[in-house]
mmCIF file of C-alpha atoms in Angstrom:
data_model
loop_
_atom_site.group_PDB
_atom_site.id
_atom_site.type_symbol
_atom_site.label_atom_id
_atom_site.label_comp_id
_atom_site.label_asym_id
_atom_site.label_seq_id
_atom_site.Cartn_x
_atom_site.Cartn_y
_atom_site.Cartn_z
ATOM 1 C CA UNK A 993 -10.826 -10.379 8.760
ATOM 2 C CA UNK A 994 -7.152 -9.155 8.237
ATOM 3 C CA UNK A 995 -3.735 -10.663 9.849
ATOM 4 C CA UNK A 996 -1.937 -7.562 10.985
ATOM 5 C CA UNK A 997 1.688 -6.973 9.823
ATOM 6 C CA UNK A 998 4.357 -6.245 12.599
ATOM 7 C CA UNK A 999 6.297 -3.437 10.774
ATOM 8 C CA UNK A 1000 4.771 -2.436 7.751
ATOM 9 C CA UNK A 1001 6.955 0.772 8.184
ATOM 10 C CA UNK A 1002 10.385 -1.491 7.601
ATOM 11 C CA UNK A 1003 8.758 -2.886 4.103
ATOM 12 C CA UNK A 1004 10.622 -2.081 1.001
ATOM 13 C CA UNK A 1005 8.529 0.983 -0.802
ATOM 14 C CA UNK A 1006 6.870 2.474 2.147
ATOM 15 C CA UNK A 1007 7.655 5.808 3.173
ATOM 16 C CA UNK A 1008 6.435 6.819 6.501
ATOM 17 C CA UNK A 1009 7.402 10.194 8.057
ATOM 18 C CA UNK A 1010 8.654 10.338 11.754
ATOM 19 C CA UNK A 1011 6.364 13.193 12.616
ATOM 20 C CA UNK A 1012 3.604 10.451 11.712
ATOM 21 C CA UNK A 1013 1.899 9.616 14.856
ATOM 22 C CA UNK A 1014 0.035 6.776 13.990
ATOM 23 C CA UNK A 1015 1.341 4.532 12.304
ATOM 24 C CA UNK A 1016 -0.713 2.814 9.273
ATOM 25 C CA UNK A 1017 -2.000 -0.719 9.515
ATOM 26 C CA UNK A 1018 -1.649 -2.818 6.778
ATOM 27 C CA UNK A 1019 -1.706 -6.651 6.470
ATOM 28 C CA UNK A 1020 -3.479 -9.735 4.912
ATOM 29 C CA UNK A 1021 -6.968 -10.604 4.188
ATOM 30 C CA UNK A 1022 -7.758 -14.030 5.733
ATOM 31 C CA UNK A 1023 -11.477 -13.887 5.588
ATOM 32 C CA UNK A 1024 -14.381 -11.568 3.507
ATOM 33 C CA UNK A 1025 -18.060 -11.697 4.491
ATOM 34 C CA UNK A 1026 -21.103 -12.032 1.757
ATOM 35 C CA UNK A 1027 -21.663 -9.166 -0.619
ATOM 36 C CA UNK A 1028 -17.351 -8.219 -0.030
ATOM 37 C CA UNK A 1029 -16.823 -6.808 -3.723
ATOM 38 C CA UNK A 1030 -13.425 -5.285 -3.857
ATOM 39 C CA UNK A 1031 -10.933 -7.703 -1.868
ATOM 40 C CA UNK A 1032 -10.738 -11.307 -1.247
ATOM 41 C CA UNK A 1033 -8.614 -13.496 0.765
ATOM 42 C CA UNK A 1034 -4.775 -13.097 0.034
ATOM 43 C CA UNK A 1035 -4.994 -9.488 -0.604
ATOM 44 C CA UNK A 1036 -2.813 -7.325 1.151
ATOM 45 C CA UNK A 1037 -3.877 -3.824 2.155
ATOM 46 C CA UNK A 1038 -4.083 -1.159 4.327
ATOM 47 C CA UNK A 1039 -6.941 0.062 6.207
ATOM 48 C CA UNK A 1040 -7.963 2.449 9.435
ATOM 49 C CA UNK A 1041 -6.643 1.750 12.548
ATOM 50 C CA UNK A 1042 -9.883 3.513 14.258
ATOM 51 C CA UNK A 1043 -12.104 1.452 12.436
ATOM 52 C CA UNK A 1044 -10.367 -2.329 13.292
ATOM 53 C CA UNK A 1045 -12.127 -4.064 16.150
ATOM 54 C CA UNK A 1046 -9.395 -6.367 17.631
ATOM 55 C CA UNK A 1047 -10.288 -10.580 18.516
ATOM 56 C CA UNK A 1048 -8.167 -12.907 19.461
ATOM 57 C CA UNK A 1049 -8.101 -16.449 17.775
ATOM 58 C CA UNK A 1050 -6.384 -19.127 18.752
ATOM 59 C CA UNK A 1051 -3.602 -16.847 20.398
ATOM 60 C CA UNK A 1052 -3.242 -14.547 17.149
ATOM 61 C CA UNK A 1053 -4.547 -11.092 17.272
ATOM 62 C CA UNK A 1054 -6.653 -10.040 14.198
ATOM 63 C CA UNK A 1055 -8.603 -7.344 12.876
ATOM 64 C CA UNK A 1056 -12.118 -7.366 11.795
ATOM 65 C CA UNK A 1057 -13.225 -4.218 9.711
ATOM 66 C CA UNK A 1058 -15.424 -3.337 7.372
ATOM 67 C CA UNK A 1059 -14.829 -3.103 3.594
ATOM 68 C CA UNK A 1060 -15.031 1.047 3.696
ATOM 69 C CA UNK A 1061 -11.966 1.576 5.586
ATOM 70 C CA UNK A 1062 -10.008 -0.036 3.447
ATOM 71 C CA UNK A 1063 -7.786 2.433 2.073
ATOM 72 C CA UNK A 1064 -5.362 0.572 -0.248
ATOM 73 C CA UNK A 1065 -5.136 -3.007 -2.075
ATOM 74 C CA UNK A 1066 -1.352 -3.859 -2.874
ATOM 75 C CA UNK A 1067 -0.662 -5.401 -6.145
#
């Protein structure tokens, strides 16, 4: 389960073209299910929009995905 970033676009080191029309997603891991092998909770990364199915929890929108469209883990 990830916690969605607002504007990853405005974050120091990430370069996003304007002819970009979707924007990437990128945020925090809160949560990993059994057998999760290359994140854990606190990582930060970015992963496929298309793949995210959205829940709401306790007002908060977050994204559940699975570990394969994860494209990225920031150091």
């Amino acid at each position: 389960m990830i916690r969605p970033e607002d504007n990853p676009e405005k974050e120091r080191g990430i370069i996003i073209p304007k002819t970009v029309k979707e924007k990437p997603n990128i945020g925090a891991v809160i949560e990993v299910g059994p057998g999760c092998e290359s994140v854990k909770a606190g990582d930060r990364v970015q992963y496929a929009r298309k793949g995210a199915s959205v829940m709401n929890r306790d007002g908060e929108e977050l994204h559940w995905i699975i570990e394969d469209q994860i494209f990225y883990i920031y150091e």
